Structure formats: C-alpha cells, structure tokens
Short mmCIF file of C-alpha atoms in Angstrom, two decimals:
data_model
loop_
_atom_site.label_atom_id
_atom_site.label_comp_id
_atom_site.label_asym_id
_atom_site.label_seq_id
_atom_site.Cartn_x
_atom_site.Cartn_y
_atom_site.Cartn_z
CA UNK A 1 35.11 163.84 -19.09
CA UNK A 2 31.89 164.14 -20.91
CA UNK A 3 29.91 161.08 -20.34
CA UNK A 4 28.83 161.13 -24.65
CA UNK A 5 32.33 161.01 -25.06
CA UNK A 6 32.40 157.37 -23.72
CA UNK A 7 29.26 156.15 -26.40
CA UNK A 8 30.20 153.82 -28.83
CA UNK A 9 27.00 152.75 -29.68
CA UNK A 10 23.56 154.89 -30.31
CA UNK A 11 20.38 152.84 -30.12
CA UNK A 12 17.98 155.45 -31.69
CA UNK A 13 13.83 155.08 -31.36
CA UNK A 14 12.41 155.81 -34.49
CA UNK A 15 9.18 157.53 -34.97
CA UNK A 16 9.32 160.64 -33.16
CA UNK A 17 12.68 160.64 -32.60
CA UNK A 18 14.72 160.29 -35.86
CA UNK A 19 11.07 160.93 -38.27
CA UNK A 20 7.42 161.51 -37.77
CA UNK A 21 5.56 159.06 -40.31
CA UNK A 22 7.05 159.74 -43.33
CA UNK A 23 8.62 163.14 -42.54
CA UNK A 24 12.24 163.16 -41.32
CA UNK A 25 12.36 164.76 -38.58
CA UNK A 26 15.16 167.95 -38.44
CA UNK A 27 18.43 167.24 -36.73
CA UNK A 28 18.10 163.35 -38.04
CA UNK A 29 20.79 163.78 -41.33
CA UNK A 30 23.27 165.99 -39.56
CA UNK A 31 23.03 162.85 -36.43
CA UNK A 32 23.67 160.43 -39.12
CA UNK A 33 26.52 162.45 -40.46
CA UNK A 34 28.16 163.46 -37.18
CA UNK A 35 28.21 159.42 -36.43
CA UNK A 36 29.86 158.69 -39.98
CA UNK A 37 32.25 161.15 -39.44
CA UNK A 38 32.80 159.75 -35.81
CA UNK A 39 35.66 156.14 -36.42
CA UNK A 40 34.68 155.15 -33.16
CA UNK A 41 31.47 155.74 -33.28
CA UNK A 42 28.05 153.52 -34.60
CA UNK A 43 24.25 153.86 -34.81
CA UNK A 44 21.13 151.32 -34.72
CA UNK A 45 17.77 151.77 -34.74
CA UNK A 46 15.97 150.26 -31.54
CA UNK A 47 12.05 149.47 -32.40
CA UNK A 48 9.66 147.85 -30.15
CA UNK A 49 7.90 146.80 -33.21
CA UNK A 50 7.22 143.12 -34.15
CA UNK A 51 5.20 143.07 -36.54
CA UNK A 52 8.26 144.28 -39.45
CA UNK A 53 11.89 142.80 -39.82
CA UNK A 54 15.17 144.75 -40.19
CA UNK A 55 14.69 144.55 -44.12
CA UNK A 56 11.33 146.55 -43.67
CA UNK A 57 13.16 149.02 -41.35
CA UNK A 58 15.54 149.16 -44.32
CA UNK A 59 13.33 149.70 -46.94
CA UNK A 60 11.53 152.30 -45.74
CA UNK A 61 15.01 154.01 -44.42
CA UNK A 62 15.88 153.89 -48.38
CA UNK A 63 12.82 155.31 -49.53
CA UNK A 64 13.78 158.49 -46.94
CA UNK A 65 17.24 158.76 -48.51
CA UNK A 66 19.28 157.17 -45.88
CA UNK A 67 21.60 153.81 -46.57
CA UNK A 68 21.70 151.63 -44.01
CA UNK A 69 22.67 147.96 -43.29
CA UNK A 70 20.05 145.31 -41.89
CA UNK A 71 22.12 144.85 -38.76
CA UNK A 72 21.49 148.35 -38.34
CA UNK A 73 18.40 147.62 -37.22
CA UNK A 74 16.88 145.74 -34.31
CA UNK A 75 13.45 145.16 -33.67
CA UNK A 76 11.53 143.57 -30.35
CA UNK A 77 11.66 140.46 -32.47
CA UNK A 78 15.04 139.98 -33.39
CA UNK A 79 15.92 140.36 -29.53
CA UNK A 80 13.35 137.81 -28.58
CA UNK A 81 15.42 135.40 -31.20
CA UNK A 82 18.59 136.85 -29.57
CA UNK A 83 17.51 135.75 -26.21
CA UNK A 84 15.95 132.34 -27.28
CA UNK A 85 19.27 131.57 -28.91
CA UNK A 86 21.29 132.41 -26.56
CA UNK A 87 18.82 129.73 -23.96
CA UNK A 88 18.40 127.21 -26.83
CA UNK A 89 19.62 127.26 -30.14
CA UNK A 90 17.62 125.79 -32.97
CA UNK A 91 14.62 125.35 -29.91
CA UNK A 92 10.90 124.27 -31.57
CA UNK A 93 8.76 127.44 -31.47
CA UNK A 94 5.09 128.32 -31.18
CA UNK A 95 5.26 131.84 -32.14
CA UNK A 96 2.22 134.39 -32.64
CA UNK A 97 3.29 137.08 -35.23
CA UNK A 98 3.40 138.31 -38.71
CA UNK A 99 5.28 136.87 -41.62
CA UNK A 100 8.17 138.88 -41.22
CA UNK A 101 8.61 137.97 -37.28
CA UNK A 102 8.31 133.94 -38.52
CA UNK A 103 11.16 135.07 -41.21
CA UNK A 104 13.51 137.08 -38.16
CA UNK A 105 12.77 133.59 -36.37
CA UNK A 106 13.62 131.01 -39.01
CA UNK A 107 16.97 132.91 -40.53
CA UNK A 108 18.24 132.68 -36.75
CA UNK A 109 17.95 128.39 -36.58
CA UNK A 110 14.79 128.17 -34.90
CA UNK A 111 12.09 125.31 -35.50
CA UNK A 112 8.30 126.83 -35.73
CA UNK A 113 5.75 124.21 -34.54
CA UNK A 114 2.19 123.66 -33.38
CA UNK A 115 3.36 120.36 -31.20
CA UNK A 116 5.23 120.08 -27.88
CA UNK A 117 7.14 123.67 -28.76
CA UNK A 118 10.00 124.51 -26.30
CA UNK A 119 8.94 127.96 -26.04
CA UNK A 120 5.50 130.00 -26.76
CA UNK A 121 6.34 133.21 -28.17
CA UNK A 122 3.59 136.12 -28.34
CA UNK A 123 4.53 139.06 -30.90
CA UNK A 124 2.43 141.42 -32.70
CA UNK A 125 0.04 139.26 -35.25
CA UNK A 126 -2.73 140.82 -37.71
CA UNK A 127 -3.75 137.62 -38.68
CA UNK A 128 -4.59 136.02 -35.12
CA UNK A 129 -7.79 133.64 -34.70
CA UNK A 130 -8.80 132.63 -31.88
CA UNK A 131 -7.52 128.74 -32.18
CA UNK A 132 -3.97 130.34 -32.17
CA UNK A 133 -5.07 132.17 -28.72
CA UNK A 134 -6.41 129.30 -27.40
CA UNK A 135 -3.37 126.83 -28.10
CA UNK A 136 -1.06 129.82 -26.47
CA UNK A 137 -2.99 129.55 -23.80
CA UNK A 138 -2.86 125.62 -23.50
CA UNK A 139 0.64 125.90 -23.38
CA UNK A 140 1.06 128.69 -21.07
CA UNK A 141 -0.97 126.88 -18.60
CA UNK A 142 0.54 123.61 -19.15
CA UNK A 143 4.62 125.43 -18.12
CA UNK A 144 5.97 125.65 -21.36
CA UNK A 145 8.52 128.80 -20.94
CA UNK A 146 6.25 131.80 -22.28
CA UNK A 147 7.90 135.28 -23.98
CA UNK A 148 6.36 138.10 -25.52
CA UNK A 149 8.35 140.24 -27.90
CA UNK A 150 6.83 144.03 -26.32
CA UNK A 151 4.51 145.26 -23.89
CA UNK A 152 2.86 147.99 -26.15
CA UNK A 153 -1.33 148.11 -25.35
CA UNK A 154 -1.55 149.68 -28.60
CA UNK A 155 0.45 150.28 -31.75
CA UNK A 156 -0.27 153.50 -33.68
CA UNK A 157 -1.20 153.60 -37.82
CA UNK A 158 -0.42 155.99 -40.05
CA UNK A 159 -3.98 157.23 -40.53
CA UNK A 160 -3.98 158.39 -37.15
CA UNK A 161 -5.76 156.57 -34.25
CA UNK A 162 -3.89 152.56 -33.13
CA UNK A 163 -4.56 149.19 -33.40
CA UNK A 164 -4.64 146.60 -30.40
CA UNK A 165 -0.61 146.01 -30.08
CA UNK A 166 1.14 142.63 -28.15
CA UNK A 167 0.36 144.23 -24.86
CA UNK A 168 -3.92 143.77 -25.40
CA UNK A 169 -3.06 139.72 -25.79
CA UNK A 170 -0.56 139.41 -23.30
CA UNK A 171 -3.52 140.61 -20.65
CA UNK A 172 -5.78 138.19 -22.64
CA UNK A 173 -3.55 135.24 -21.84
CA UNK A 174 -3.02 136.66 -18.32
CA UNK A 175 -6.94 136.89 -18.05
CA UNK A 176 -7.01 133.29 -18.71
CA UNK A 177 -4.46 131.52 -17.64
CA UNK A 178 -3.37 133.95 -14.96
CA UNK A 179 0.46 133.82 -15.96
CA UNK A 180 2.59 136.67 -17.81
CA UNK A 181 5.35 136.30 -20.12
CA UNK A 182 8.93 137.27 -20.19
CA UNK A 183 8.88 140.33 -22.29
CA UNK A 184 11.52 141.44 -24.28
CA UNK A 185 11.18 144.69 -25.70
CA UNK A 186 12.01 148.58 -24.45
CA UNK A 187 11.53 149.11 -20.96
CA UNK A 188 12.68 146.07 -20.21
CA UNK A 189 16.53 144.98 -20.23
CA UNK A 190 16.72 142.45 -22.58
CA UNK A 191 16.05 144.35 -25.65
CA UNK A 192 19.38 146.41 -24.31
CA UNK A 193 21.77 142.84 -23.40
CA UNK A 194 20.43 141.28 -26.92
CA UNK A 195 21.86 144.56 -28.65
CA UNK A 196 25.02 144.52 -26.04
CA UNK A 197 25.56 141.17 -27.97
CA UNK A 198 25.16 141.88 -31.24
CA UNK A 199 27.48 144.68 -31.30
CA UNK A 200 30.23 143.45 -28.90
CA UNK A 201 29.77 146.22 -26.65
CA UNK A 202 29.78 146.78 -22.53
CA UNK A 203 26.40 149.07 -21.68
CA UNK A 204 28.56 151.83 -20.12
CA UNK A 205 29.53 152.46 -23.91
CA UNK A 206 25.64 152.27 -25.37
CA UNK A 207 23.71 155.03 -24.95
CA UNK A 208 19.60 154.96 -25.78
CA UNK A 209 18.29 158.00 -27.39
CA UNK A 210 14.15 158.75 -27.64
CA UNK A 211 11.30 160.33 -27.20
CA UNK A 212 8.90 158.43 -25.25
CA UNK A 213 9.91 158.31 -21.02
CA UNK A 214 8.11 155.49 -20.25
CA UNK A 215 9.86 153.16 -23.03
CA UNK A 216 13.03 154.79 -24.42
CA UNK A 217 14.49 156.32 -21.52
CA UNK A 218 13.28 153.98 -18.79
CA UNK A 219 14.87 151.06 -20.59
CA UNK A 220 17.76 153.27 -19.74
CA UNK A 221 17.38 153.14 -16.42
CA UNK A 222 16.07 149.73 -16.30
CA UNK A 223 19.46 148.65 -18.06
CA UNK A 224 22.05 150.35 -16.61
CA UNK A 225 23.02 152.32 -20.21
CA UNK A 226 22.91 156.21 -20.83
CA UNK A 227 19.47 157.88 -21.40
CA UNK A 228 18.91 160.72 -24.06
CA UNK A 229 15.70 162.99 -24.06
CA UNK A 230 14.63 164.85 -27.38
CA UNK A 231 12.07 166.64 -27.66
CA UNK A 232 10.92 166.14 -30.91
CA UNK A 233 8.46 163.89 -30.17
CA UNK A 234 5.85 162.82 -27.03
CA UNK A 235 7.39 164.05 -24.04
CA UNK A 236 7.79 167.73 -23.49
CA UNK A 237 9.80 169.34 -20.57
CA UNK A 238 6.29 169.95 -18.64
CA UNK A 239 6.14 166.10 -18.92
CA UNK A 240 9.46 165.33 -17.20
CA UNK A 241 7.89 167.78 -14.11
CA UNK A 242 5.93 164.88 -12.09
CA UNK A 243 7.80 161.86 -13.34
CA UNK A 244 10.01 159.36 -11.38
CA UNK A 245 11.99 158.62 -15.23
CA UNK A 246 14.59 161.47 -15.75
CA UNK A 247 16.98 161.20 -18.43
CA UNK A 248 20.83 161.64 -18.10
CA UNK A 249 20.32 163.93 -20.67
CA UNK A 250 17.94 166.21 -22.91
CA UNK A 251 18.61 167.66 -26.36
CA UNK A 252 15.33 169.16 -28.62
CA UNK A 253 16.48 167.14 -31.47
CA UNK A 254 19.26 164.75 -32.42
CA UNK A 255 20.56 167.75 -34.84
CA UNK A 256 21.18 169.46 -31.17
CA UNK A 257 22.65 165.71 -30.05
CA UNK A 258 25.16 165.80 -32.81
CA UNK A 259 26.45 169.16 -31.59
CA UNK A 260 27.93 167.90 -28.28
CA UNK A 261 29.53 164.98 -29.81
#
C-alpha cells in the first residue's frame, strides 16, 4: 500500500511551500481542494514562527482567498503552550515575545509574571530591552525550567534581507549563563507530539510537507512522521546530493502532491 494512503493529517510549512510572500504558490488551491474532497483527510499549517498567532495566520490566509479555521493553524508558540500545559496547567510564566505570543499564552490558562515564574519562556520579541534579557537570564541561572519556542538564527522580512530571530537570544542566554533551553519548534519533536495532540492523531498517520531540509523534513525524521520534499521553495534536488536529511518523498509542488493522493 502507498504509504500517503495512510495520512490523515498534513502539517504544511508555509512560505515556500504553500506561497512565496504574498504570491500563492502553484499547486497550493488544487492541495487544498484534493484534501476537501478527501472525508478522511485534514490539513494544518505548521510555522516555526512566534512572533504571530493562528488568527494572524488566518487573516492573511483570507486576504489570499483561502477559508480556514484558527485550529488550522499552529505556530512554534501555540506548541510551547501545548507542552507547558500538558507539564503544568495554568503554570506562572515569564515569557519573551510579541503581543500575539502573550495572547496564544493567556487564552490557554497560563499566568504571565515577572516574580518567581514556573517557567522562562524565550519566543521571538521586537520589543526586547535588555532588563527583559537580563531577568531571563537570572532565572535561567537560578534552575527555573527554561523553553524557547524555535531555534531560527534569523527570521526573513518581506523587503528582502532578515531580522535577528529566537535562535540569536537563545546563544545570548547560552553566552551568559552557559545553559540552553528546551526548544520547541520544527526540527525538534515537540512541535510534531503538540500537533499529535491537538488533532487526536498517532504520527504514523501525520505526514510533514516543506521546503526547507534542515527544518521541515528533519522534524520528520526527528519525529518519527512521514517527510514530503517540494521543490518550490529552498532546497533543490542538487541540495539533497551531500545531505544526511532525505525525505520519504519529493514532489515539485503540492499541485504534484495532490496528484498521488
């Protein structure tokens, strides 16, 4: 049997994989309409990105002529709450981020705090100062359990060139305190069991489709669910030549995806 015919679940990257900026990328509406057409079949969006919420995700999903629910969406940060909730529901939080990550954090039960937090959780912030660093690193030093949403050095803009991303602070808390966090997001495993959770699925029915070998499609490996290659993004077939991450499978777009399902 075809392994695709086992999927119940595609976790899909996003830029570069189902659109480039603001372009959709070809092959993404006949995916979404293979899938819809598919009763056994469902697709979420998988983003290593902090600094939004599903509701952003949304938005801009709308604006591209695509409906989709908010739990069709799950972002680094919603995993990290995931994972926190499933350790300590309703814990106090320290948490470096943006609005919308304090918003993912507070809908889930959580208490955010500046005084004896349970956890210290590092995701992507544009409004960091220095105090903030320095209390994350007070606590890191001092044992209180540390997690980072993603391990991303740098986190692109849509002007072209990036922006220092949660990966840049994580080595500036490891450069002073000499610890590292537990880190949630793609290629790590988490991001994968927090999704396993939220849909009610085993991971030998998820598969994780991308373009990017190094996050997408070693997450894959790293999490013992079914990798899918397109091209239609970073990695070309040249790329896949010297690396140790292989894919279970390789399609040029999802439009070619949705033919073998």
């Amino acid at each position: 049997m075809n392994q695709l015919e086992n999927i119940r679940l595609f976790l899909l990257d996003m830029d570069g994989t189902f659109y480039l900026g603001d372009r959709v990328l070809d092959g993404s509406r006949p995916f979404v309409e293979k899938i819809d057409s598919l009763p056994d079949c469902q697709l979420a969006f998988l983003t290593n990105n902090s600094s939004k919420n599903r509701r952003d995700y949304v938005a801009k999903l709308s604006r591209m002529g695509f409906s989709f629910a908010d739990h069709q969406v799950i972002t680094s940060g919603e995993a990290a709450a995931i994972y926190l909730k499933r350790q300590k529901p309703g814990a106090r939080i320290f948490l470096l981020g943006t609005e919308s990550l304090e918003q993912e954090f507070l809908d889930a039960g959580f208490v955010l705090t500046d005084e004896n937090p349970d956890y210290a959780v590092l995701g992507f912030d544009l409004n960091l100062t220095y105090e903030r660093l320095r209390r994350l690193c007070d606590f890191v030093r001092s044992g209180v359990p540390y997690i980072a949403t993603h391990p991303d050095f740098n986190c692109p803009i849509e002007n072209g060139g990036f922006i220092p991303d949660t990966g840049a602070m994580i080595a500036f808390v490891e450069a002073s305190t000499g610890k590292r966090p537990l880190v949630i997001g793609k290629p790590n495993r988490y991001i994968i069991d927090s999704a396993a959770e939220k849909f009610h699925l085993p991971h030998d029915r998820i598969a994780m489709v991308g373009d990017r070998l190094y996050t997408d499609i070693a997450v894959g490996a790293n999490s013992g669910i079914t990798s899918i290659l397109v091209l239609s993004g970073e990695t070309s077939l040249k790329d896949l030549e010297d690396s140790d991450i292989q894919p279970d499978y390789i399609f040029q777009d999802l439009g070619e995806l949705a033919e073998q399902l």
